[in-house]
Amino acid sequence: GAGVSQSPSNKVTEKGKDVELRCDPISGHTALYWYRQSLGQGLEFLIYFQGNSAPDKSGLPSDRFSAERTGGSVSTLTIQRTQQEDSAVYLCASHLGGTRYNEQFFGPGTRLTVL
Amino acid sequence: AQSVTQPDIHITVSEGASLELRCNYSYGATPYLFWYVQSPGQGLQLLLKYFSGDTLVQGIKGFEAEFKRSQSSFNLRKPSVHWSDAAEYFCAVGASNNDMRFGAGTRLTVKP
C-alpha cells in the first residue's frame, strides 16, 4: 500500500483479555517501530525491528507485552491480560532501514480502550 | 538516556501571526533532532530533521528549526501561521542506541 496501515483502528476490550494489534509497514521498509501514545505523555518507544536482527525490546513496559514480525513485513503487538492503564493509542512506524535516522513513516494508530 | 522537554502544552496564536514552539533536549552526544506534526485523526508526519551541518534547517509547510547546542534547544518556527497548522507538534531526539524519544507534544490552536 501507499502508507503504513494499522488494524483495528479502534479496540475496546475488557480488563484481563488479550488483544492483538496489527501493523502493515510500507513495502520494502526493513525497520519497524511500535510506540504508545498516552494522553499528555508524548510517544513512548516500545520495540524496534530491523531486518533479521534481534528486536530491541527495551521499551516494552512489562512481560504482558510482546511483538512479532513475520517474514520481515507484518508485525503484531500482543498485550496479554490487559489492564486499564494499557488504554492508549498504539502507533506503528516504518522506515527504509540502514541508518536509523531515515524518516519514520507513521500509521494512523490503534486506539485501545480497556474497560 | 536522552530526553526531550516541550515546555508548552498548549499554545494559541492568531492566524497570520508568527509561531515558535520550544524544544529542549538532554543527550550527552551529538543529537539527531526531529519535529513531527500530528493533525487530528492523522498519523505523525515529519516536518524537518537535523543531523549535522547548518544549524538552521528548513522543513515542509514553511516551517524551520534552529539547533542551538549551547542552549540544548531545537525550536520550531513559522513566520505566518495558517488555520491548517492547528495540530499537535512533537519534538524528538534520536540516540546512537536505536532509541528515539519524543516530547509530550505541544497542541497548537489557531484563532481566526
Short mmCIF file of C-alpha atoms in Angstrom, two decimals:
data_model
loop_
_atom_site.label_atom_id
_atom_site.label_comp_id
_atom_site.label_asym_id
_atom_site.label_seq_id
_atom_site.Cartn_x
_atom_site.Cartn_y
_atom_site.Cartn_z
CA GLY A 1 0.00 0.00 0.00
CA ALA A 2 0.90 3.65 -0.11
CA GLY A 3 1.49 4.03 3.60
CA VAL A 4 1.69 2.26 6.92
CA SER A 5 -1.62 0.69 7.86
CA GLN A 6 -2.81 -0.49 11.25
CA SER A 7 -5.76 -2.54 12.33
CA PRO A 8 -8.10 -2.32 14.03
CA SER A 9 -8.44 1.44 14.21
CA ASN A 10 -10.31 1.11 17.49
CA LYS A 11 -10.40 -1.71 20.00
CA VAL A 12 -12.46 -1.89 23.16
CA THR A 13 -11.77 -4.78 25.46
CA GLU A 14 -12.43 -5.90 28.99
CA LYS A 15 -9.76 -5.95 31.63
CA GLY A 16 -7.92 -9.27 31.64
CA LYS A 17 -8.49 -10.07 27.98
CA ASP A 18 -5.69 -10.44 25.44
CA VAL A 19 -5.52 -8.17 22.38
CA GLU A 20 -3.57 -8.24 19.13
CA LEU A 21 -2.76 -5.11 17.16
CA ARG A 22 -1.54 -5.37 13.58
CA CYS A 23 0.82 -3.20 11.56
CA ASP A 24 1.49 -3.40 7.83
CA PRO A 25 4.59 -1.34 7.03
CA ILE A 26 5.42 0.28 3.73
CA SER A 27 6.64 -2.34 1.27
CA GLY A 28 10.42 -2.53 1.26
CA HIS A 29 10.86 -0.87 4.65
CA THR A 30 13.08 -3.07 6.74
CA ALA A 31 12.74 -1.17 10.01
CA LEU A 32 9.57 -1.15 12.10
CA TYR A 33 8.76 0.51 15.42
CA TRP A 34 5.91 0.39 17.88
CA TYR A 35 5.10 3.35 20.11
CA ARG A 36 2.44 4.04 22.70
CA GLN A 37 0.81 7.44 22.91
CA SER A 38 -0.95 8.15 26.15
CA LEU A 39 -2.83 11.37 26.80
CA GLY A 40 -0.35 14.11 27.62
CA GLN A 41 2.58 11.67 27.68
CA GLY A 42 4.09 12.00 24.24
CA LEU A 43 5.20 8.91 22.40
CA GLU A 44 6.70 6.06 24.35
CA PHE A 45 9.07 3.76 22.45
CA LEU A 46 8.08 0.11 22.81
CA ILE A 47 10.02 -2.07 20.37
CA TYR A 48 12.14 -1.83 17.22
CA PHE A 49 12.67 -4.41 14.46
CA GLN A 50 15.46 -4.09 11.90
CA GLY A 51 15.60 -6.72 9.21
CA ASN A 52 16.54 -10.11 10.60
CA SER A 53 18.31 -8.75 13.64
CA ALA A 54 17.07 -9.45 17.14
CA PRO A 55 14.49 -6.80 18.03
CA ASP A 56 15.22 -4.06 20.52
CA LYS A 57 12.62 -4.75 23.20
CA SER A 58 13.95 -2.31 25.74
CA GLY A 59 10.81 -0.19 25.72
CA LEU A 60 8.26 -2.88 26.47
CA PRO A 61 6.70 -1.90 29.82
CA SER A 62 6.05 -5.41 31.13
CA ASP A 63 6.16 -9.06 30.16
CA ARG A 64 2.49 -8.82 29.20
CA PHE A 65 3.63 -7.02 26.07
CA SER A 66 5.20 -8.86 23.15
CA ALA A 67 5.61 -8.31 19.44
CA GLU A 68 6.46 -10.35 16.40
CA ARG A 69 7.37 -9.52 12.88
CA THR A 70 6.76 -12.29 10.40
CA GLY A 71 8.65 -12.51 7.14
CA GLY A 72 10.20 -9.12 7.71
CA SER A 73 6.91 -7.43 6.96
CA VAL A 74 3.72 -7.51 9.03
CA SER A 75 4.05 -7.02 12.76
CA THR A 76 1.70 -7.92 15.58
CA LEU A 77 1.79 -6.35 19.03
CA THR A 78 0.15 -8.55 21.65
CA ILE A 79 -0.95 -7.39 25.07
CA GLN A 80 -1.91 -10.17 27.45
CA ARG A 81 -4.21 -9.76 30.45
CA THR A 82 -4.92 -6.15 29.57
CA GLN A 83 -5.11 -3.55 32.32
CA GLN A 84 -6.85 -0.18 32.31
CA GLU A 85 -3.51 1.59 32.21
CA ASP A 86 -2.86 -0.05 28.84
CA SER A 87 -5.51 2.23 27.32
CA ALA A 88 -3.71 4.40 24.76
CA VAL A 89 -3.12 4.87 21.07
CA TYR A 90 -0.60 2.40 19.73
CA LEU A 91 1.38 3.71 16.78
CA CYS A 92 3.46 1.80 14.29
CA ALA A 93 6.14 3.36 12.11
CA SER A 94 8.46 2.04 9.43
CA HIS A 95 11.49 3.28 7.56
CA LEU A 96 13.92 2.12 4.92
CA GLY A 97 16.46 0.85 7.39
CA GLY A 98 20.19 1.32 7.20
CA THR A 99 20.81 4.35 9.34
CA ARG A 100 18.13 4.63 11.97
CA TYR A 101 17.66 8.25 11.22
CA ASN A 102 15.91 7.93 7.98
CA GLU A 103 12.42 9.36 8.16
CA GLN A 104 9.93 7.22 10.02
CA PHE A 105 6.52 6.91 8.41
CA PHE A 106 3.71 6.51 10.91
CA GLY A 107 0.44 4.66 10.66
CA PRO A 108 -2.83 6.16 11.92
CA GLY A 109 -2.70 4.16 15.13
CA THR A 110 -4.96 1.80 17.03
CA ARG A 111 -6.92 3.32 19.90
CA LEU A 112 -7.15 0.74 22.66
CA THR A 113 -9.67 1.16 25.45
CA VAL A 114 -9.61 -1.27 28.35
CA LEU A 115 -12.79 -1.22 30.43
CA ALA B 1 19.18 8.14 28.28
CA GLN B 2 18.21 11.07 26.14
CA SER B 3 15.07 13.05 26.89
CA VAL B 4 13.02 15.82 25.37
CA THR B 5 11.06 18.58 27.04
CA GLN B 6 8.41 20.63 25.33
CA PRO B 7 7.59 23.28 27.94
CA ASP B 8 4.36 24.45 26.33
CA ILE B 9 1.46 22.03 26.49
CA HIS B 10 -0.90 24.30 24.55
CA ILE B 11 -0.31 27.43 22.50
CA THR B 12 -2.87 29.67 20.83
CA VAL B 13 -1.89 32.08 18.07
CA SER B 14 -3.86 34.21 15.66
CA GLU B 15 -3.84 33.33 12.00
CA GLY B 16 -1.05 35.23 10.28
CA ALA B 17 0.97 35.64 13.46
CA SER B 18 4.41 34.15 13.92
CA LEU B 19 4.95 30.93 15.83
CA GLU B 20 7.73 29.46 17.92
CA LEU B 21 7.41 26.09 19.63
CA ARG B 22 10.08 25.28 22.16
CA CYS B 23 12.02 22.05 22.46
CA ASN B 24 14.84 21.28 24.85
CA TYR B 25 16.74 18.02 24.80
CA SER B 26 19.13 16.22 27.07
CA TYR B 27 21.74 13.99 25.47
CA GLY B 28 25.45 13.56 26.02
CA ALA B 29 26.48 13.22 22.39
CA THR B 30 25.56 14.87 19.13
CA PRO B 31 21.80 14.55 18.89
CA TYR B 32 19.66 13.71 15.93
CA LEU B 33 16.64 16.01 16.19
CA PHE B 34 13.22 15.90 14.61
CA TRP B 35 9.92 17.71 14.55
CA TYR B 36 6.75 15.84 13.70
CA VAL B 37 3.19 17.10 13.30
CA GLN B 38 0.05 15.14 14.09
CA SER B 39 -3.16 16.54 12.65
CA PRO B 40 -6.46 15.41 14.18
CA GLY B 41 -7.16 11.81 13.24
CA GLN B 42 -3.94 11.57 11.24
CA GLY B 43 -0.65 9.85 11.73
CA LEU B 44 2.56 11.71 12.51
CA GLN B 45 4.27 13.46 9.64
CA LEU B 46 7.90 14.56 9.61
CA LEU B 47 8.30 18.33 9.34
CA LEU B 48 12.09 18.52 9.44
CA LYS B 49 15.19 16.93 10.88
CA TYR B 50 18.70 17.87 11.94
CA PHE B 51 21.66 15.53 11.79
CA SER B 52 24.66 17.80 11.27
CA GLY B 53 25.83 20.83 9.34
CA ASP B 54 23.84 24.02 9.03
CA THR B 55 22.07 24.63 12.32
CA LEU B 56 19.06 26.24 10.64
CA VAL B 57 17.02 23.61 8.87
CA GLN B 58 14.08 24.14 6.56
CA GLY B 59 11.12 21.82 6.51
CA ILE B 60 7.83 21.33 4.80
CA LYS B 61 4.85 23.66 5.08
CA GLY B 62 7.05 26.70 5.65
CA PHE B 63 8.48 25.54 8.98
CA GLU B 64 12.07 25.91 10.08
CA ALA B 65 14.01 25.00 13.20
CA GLU B 66 17.30 26.10 14.66
CA PHE B 67 19.67 23.84 16.57
CA LYS B 68 21.42 25.67 19.40
CA ARG B 69 23.89 23.40 21.11
CA SER B 70 24.71 25.91 23.84
CA GLN B 71 21.06 26.02 24.85
CA SER B 72 20.27 22.36 24.10
CA SER B 73 17.34 23.60 22.08
CA PHE B 74 15.71 22.90 18.74
CA ASN B 75 12.85 25.37 18.49
CA LEU B 76 10.38 25.24 15.64
CA ARG B 77 9.33 28.44 13.93
CA LYS B 78 6.97 29.67 11.27
CA PRO B 79 6.68 33.33 10.25
CA SER B 80 2.95 33.30 9.47
CA VAL B 81 0.59 30.65 10.79
CA HIS B 82 -2.31 29.32 8.75
CA TRP B 83 -5.51 27.82 10.19
CA SER B 84 -4.47 24.45 8.74
CA ASP B 85 -1.43 24.44 11.02
CA ALA B 86 -3.63 23.66 14.02
CA ALA B 87 -2.31 20.30 15.23
CA GLU B 88 -0.12 18.58 17.81
CA TYR B 89 3.61 19.06 17.37
CA PHE B 90 6.20 16.64 18.67
CA CYS B 91 9.92 17.15 19.05
CA ALA B 92 12.09 14.03 19.12
CA VAL B 93 15.73 13.16 19.73
CA GLY B 94 17.44 10.08 18.37
CA ALA B 95 20.37 8.43 20.06
CA SER B 96 23.02 6.00 18.93
CA ASN B 97 21.42 3.05 20.72
CA ASN B 98 18.46 2.74 18.35
CA ASP B 99 16.17 4.73 20.62
CA MET B 100 14.11 7.74 19.66
CA ARG B 101 12.49 9.72 22.45
CA PHE B 102 9.59 12.05 21.87
CA GLY B 103 8.43 15.03 23.87
CA ALA B 104 4.94 15.22 25.32
CA GLY B 105 3.82 17.44 22.47
CA THR B 106 2.51 20.97 22.07
CA ARG B 107 -1.04 21.48 20.92
CA LEU B 108 -1.41 24.47 18.61
CA THR B 109 -4.71 26.29 18.27
CA VAL B 110 -5.07 28.92 15.56
CA LYS B 111 -7.56 31.73 16.12
CA PRO B 112 -9.23 33.27 13.05
#
